Coordinates of N, CA, C and O in Angstrom, one line a residue:
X2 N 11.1 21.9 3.3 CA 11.3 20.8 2.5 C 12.4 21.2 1.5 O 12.1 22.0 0.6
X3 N 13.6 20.7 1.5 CA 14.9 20.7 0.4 C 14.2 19.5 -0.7 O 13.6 18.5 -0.6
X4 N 15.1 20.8 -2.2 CA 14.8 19.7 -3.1 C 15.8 20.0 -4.0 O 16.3 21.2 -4.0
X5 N 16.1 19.2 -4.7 CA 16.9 19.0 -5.8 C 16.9 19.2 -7.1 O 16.1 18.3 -7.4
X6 N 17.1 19.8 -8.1 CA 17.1 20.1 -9.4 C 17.7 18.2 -10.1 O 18.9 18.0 -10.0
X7 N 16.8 17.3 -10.7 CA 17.7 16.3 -11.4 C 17.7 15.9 -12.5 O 18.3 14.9 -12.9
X8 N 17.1 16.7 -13.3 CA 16.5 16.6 -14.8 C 16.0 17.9 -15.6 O 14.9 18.2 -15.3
X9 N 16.5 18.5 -16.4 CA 16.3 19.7 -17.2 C 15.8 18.8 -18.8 O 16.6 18.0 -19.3
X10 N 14.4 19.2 -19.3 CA 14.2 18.8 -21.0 C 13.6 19.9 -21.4 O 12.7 20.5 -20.8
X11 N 14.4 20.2 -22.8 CA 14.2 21.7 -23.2 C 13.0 20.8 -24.7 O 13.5 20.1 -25.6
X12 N 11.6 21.2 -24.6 CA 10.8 21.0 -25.5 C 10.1 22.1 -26.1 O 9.1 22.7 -25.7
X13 N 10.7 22.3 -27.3 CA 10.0 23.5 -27.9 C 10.7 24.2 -27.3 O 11.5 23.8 -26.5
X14 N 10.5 25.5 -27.5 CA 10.4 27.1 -26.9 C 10.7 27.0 -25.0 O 11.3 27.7 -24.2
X15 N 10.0 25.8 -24.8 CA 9.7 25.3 -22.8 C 10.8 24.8 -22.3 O 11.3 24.0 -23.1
X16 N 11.2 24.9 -21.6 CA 12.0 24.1 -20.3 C 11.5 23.4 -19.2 O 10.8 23.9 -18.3
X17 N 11.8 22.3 -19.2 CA 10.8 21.7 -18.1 C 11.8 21.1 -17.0 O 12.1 19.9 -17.3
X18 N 12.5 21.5 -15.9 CA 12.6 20.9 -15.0 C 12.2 20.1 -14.0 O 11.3 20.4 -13.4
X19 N 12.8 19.0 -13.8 CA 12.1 17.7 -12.5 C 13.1 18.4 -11.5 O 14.3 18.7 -11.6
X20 N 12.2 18.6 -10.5 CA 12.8 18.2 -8.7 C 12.2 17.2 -8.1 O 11.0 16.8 -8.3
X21 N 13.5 16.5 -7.1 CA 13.1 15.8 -6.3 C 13.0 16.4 -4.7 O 13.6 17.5 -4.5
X22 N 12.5 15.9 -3.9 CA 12.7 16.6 -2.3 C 13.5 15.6 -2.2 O 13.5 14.5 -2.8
X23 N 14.3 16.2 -1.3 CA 15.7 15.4 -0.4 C 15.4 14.6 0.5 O 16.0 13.5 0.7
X24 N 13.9 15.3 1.3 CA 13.8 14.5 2.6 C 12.9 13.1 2.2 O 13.5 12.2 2.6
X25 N 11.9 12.7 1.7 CA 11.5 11.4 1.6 C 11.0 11.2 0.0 O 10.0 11.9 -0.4
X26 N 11.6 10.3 -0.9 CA 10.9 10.0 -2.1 C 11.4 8.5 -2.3 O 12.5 8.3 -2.7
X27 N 10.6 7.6 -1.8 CA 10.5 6.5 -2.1 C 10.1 5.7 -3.3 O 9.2 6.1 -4.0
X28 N 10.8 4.8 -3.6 CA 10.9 4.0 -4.4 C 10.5 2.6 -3.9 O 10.8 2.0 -2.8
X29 N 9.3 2.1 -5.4 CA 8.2 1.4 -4.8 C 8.4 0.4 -5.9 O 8.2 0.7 -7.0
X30 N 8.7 -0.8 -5.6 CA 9.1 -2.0 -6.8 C 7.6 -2.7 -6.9 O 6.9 -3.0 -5.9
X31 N 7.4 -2.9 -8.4 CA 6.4 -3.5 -8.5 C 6.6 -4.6 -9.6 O 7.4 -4.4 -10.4
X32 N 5.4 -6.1 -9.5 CA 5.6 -6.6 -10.2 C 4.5 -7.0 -11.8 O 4.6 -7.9 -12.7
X33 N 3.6 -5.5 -11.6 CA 2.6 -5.5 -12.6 C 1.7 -5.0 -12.4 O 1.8 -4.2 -11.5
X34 N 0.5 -5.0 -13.1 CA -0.9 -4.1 -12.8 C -2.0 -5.2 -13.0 O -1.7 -6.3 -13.4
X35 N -3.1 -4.8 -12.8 CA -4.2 -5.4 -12.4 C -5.4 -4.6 -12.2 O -5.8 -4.5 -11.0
X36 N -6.0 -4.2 -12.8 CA -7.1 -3.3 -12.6 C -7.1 -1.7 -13.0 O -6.5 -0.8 -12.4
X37 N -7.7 -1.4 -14.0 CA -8.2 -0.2 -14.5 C -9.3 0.5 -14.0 O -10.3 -0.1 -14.5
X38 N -9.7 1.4 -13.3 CA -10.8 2.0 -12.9 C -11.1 3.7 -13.5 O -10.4 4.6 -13.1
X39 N -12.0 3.9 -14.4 CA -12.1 5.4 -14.9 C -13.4 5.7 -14.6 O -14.3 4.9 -14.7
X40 N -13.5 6.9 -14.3 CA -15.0 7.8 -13.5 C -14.4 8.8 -14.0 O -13.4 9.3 -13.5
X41 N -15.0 9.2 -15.4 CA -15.0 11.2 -16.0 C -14.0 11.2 -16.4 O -13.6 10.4 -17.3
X42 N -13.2 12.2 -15.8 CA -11.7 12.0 -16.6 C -10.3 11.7 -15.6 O -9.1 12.1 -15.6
X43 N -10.9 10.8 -14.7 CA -9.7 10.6 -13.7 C -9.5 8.8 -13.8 O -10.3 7.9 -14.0
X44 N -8.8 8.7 -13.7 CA -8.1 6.8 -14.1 C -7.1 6.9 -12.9 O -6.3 7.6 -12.5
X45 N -7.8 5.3 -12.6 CA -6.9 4.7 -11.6 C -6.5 3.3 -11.8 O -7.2 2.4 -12.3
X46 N -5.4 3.3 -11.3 CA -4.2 2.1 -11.8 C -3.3 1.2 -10.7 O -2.3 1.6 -10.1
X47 N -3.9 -0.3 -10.3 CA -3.7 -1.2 -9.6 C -2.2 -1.2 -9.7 O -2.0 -0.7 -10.8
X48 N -1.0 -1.3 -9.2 CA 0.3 -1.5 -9.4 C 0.3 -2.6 -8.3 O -0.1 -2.4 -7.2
X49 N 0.9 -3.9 -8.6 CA 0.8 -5.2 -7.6 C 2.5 -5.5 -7.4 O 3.3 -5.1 -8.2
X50 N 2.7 -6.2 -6.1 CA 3.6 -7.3 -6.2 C 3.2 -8.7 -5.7 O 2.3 -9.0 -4.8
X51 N 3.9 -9.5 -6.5 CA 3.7 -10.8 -5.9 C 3.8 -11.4 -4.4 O 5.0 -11.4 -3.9
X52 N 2.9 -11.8 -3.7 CA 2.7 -12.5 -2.6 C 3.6 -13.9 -2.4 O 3.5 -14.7 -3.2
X53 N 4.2 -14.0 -1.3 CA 5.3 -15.0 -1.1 C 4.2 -16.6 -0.9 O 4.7 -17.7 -0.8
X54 N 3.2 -16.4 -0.8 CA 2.2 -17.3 -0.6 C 1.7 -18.2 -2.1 O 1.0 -19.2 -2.2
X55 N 2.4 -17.2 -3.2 CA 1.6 -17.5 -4.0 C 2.0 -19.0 -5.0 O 3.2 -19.1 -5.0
X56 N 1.6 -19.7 -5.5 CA 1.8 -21.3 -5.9 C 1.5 -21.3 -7.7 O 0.8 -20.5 -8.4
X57 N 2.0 -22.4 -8.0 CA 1.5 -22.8 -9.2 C 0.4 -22.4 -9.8 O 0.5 -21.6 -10.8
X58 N -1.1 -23.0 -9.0 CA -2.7 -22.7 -9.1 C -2.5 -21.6 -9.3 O -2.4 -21.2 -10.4
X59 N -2.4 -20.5 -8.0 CA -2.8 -19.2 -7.5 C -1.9 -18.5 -7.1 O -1.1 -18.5 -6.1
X60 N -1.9 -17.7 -8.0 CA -0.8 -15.9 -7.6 C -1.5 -15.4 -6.6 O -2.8 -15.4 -6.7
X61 N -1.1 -14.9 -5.5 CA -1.7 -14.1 -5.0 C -0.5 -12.7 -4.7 O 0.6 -12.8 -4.3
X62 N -1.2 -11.2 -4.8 CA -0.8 -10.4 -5.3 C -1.5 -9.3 -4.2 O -2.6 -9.6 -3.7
X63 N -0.7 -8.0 -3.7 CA -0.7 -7.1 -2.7 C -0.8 -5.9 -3.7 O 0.0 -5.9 -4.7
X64 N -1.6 -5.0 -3.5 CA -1.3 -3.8 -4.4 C -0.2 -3.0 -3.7 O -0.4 -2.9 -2.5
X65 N 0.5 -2.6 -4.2 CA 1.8 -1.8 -4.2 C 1.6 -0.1 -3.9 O 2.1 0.6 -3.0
X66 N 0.7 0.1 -5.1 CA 0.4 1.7 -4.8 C -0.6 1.9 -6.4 O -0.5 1.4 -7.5
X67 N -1.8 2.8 -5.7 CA -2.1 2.9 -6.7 C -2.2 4.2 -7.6 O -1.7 5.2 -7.0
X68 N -2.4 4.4 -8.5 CA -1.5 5.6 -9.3 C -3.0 6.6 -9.9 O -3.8 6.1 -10.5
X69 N -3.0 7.6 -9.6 CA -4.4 8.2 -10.1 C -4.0 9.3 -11.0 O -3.2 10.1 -10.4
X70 N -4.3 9.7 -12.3 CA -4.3 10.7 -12.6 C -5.5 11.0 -13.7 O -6.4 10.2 -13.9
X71 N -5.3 12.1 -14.2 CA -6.4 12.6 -15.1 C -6.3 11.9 -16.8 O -5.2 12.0 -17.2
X72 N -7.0 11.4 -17.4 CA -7.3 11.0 -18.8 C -6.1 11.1 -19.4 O -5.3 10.2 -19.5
X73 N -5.9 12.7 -20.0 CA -4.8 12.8 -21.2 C -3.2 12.9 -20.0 O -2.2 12.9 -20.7
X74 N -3.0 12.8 -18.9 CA -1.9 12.5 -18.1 C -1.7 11.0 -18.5 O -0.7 10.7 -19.2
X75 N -2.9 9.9 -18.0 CA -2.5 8.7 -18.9 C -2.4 8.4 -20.5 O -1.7 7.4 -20.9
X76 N -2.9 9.2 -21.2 CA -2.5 8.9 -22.4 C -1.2 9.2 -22.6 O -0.4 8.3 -22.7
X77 N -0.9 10.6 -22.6 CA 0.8 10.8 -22.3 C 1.8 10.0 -21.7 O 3.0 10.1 -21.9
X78 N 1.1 8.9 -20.7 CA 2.4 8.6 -19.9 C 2.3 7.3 -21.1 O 3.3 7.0 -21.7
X79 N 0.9 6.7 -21.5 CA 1.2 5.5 -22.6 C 2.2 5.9 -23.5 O 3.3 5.4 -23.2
X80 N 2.2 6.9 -24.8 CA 2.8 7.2 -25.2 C 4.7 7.5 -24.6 O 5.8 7.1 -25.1
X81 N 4.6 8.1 -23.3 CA 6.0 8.3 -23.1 C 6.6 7.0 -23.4 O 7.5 6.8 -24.1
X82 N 5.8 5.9 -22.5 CA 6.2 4.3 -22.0 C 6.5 3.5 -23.0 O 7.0 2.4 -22.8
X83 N 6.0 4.1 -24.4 CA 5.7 3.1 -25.5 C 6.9 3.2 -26.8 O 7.2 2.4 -27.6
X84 N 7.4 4.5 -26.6 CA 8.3 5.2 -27.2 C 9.7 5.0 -26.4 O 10.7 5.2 -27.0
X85 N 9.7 4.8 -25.3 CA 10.6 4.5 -24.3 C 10.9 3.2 -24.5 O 12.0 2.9 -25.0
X86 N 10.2 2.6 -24.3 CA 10.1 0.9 -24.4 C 10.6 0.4 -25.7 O 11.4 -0.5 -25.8
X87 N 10.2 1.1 -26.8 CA 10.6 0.6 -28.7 C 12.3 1.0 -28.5 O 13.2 0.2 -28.7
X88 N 12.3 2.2 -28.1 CA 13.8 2.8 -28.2 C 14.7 1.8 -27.2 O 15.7 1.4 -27.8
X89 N 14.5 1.5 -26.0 CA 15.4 0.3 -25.3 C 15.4 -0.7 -26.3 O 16.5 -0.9 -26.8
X90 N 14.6 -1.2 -26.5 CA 14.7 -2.8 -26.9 C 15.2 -2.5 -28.6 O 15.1 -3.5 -29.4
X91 N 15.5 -1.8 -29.0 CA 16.0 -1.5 -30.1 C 17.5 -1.2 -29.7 O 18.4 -2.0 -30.1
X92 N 17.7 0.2 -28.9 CA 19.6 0.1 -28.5 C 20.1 -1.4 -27.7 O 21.1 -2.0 -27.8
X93 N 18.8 -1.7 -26.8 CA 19.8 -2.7 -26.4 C 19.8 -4.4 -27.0 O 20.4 -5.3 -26.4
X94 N 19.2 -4.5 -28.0 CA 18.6 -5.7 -28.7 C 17.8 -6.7 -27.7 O 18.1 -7.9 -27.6
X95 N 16.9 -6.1 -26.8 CA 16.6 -6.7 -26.1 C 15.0 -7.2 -26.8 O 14.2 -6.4 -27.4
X96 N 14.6 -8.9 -26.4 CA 13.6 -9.9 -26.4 C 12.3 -9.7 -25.3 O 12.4 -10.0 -24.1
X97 N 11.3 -9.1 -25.9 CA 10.5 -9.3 -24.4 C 9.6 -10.2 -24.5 O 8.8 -10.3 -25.5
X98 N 9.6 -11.1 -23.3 CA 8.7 -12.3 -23.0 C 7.2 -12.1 -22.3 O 7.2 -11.8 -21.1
X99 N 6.1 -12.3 -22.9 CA 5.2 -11.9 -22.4 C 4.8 -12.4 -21.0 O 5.1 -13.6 -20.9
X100 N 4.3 -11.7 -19.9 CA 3.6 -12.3 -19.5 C 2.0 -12.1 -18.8 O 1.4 -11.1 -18.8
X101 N 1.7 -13.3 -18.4 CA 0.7 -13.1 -17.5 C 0.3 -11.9 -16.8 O 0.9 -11.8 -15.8
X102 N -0.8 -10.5 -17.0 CA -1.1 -10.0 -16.0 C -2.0 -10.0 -15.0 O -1.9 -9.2 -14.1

């Protein structure tokens, strides 16, 4: 398996490197979440897209992939997401519209 070096963040004292593998890393578009499930310290996370079926009345929705990790992995990724998110919509003066999940 070939992989790629495509992200170096130097935090503290650490260096943290991302690789990707060359041979298959797919990319999975989603249009939201739907479902929280936690047992101890592992959390799992619905990721949906919208169904071509779906109408006015009734969304109907395919789960996409679901995302499992341990407790403080999810707290971490809130925080990354939330600090990520303030900082966009601040450089880019961008409006977010709520919606429906």
């Amino acid at each position: 398996m070939a992989e790629k070096l495509i992200s170096t963040l130097k935090q503290g004292q650490q260096t943290l490197n991302l690789y990707e593998s060359t041979d298959r890393n797919p990319e999975i578009y989603i249009d939201g979440a739907q479902g929280l499930m936690a047992a101890g310290q592992t959390l799992k996370i619905n990721l949906f897209t919208r169904r071509m079926d779906t109408t006015p009345q009734v969304e109907n929705r395919n789960v996409a992939c679901r995302l499992v990790m341990g407790m403080d992995t999810f707290f971490n990724l809130v925080e990354f997401l939330n600090t990520t998110a303030e900082q966009m919509k601040k450089d880019l003066k961008i409006t977010v519209n709520k919606q429906n999940s």
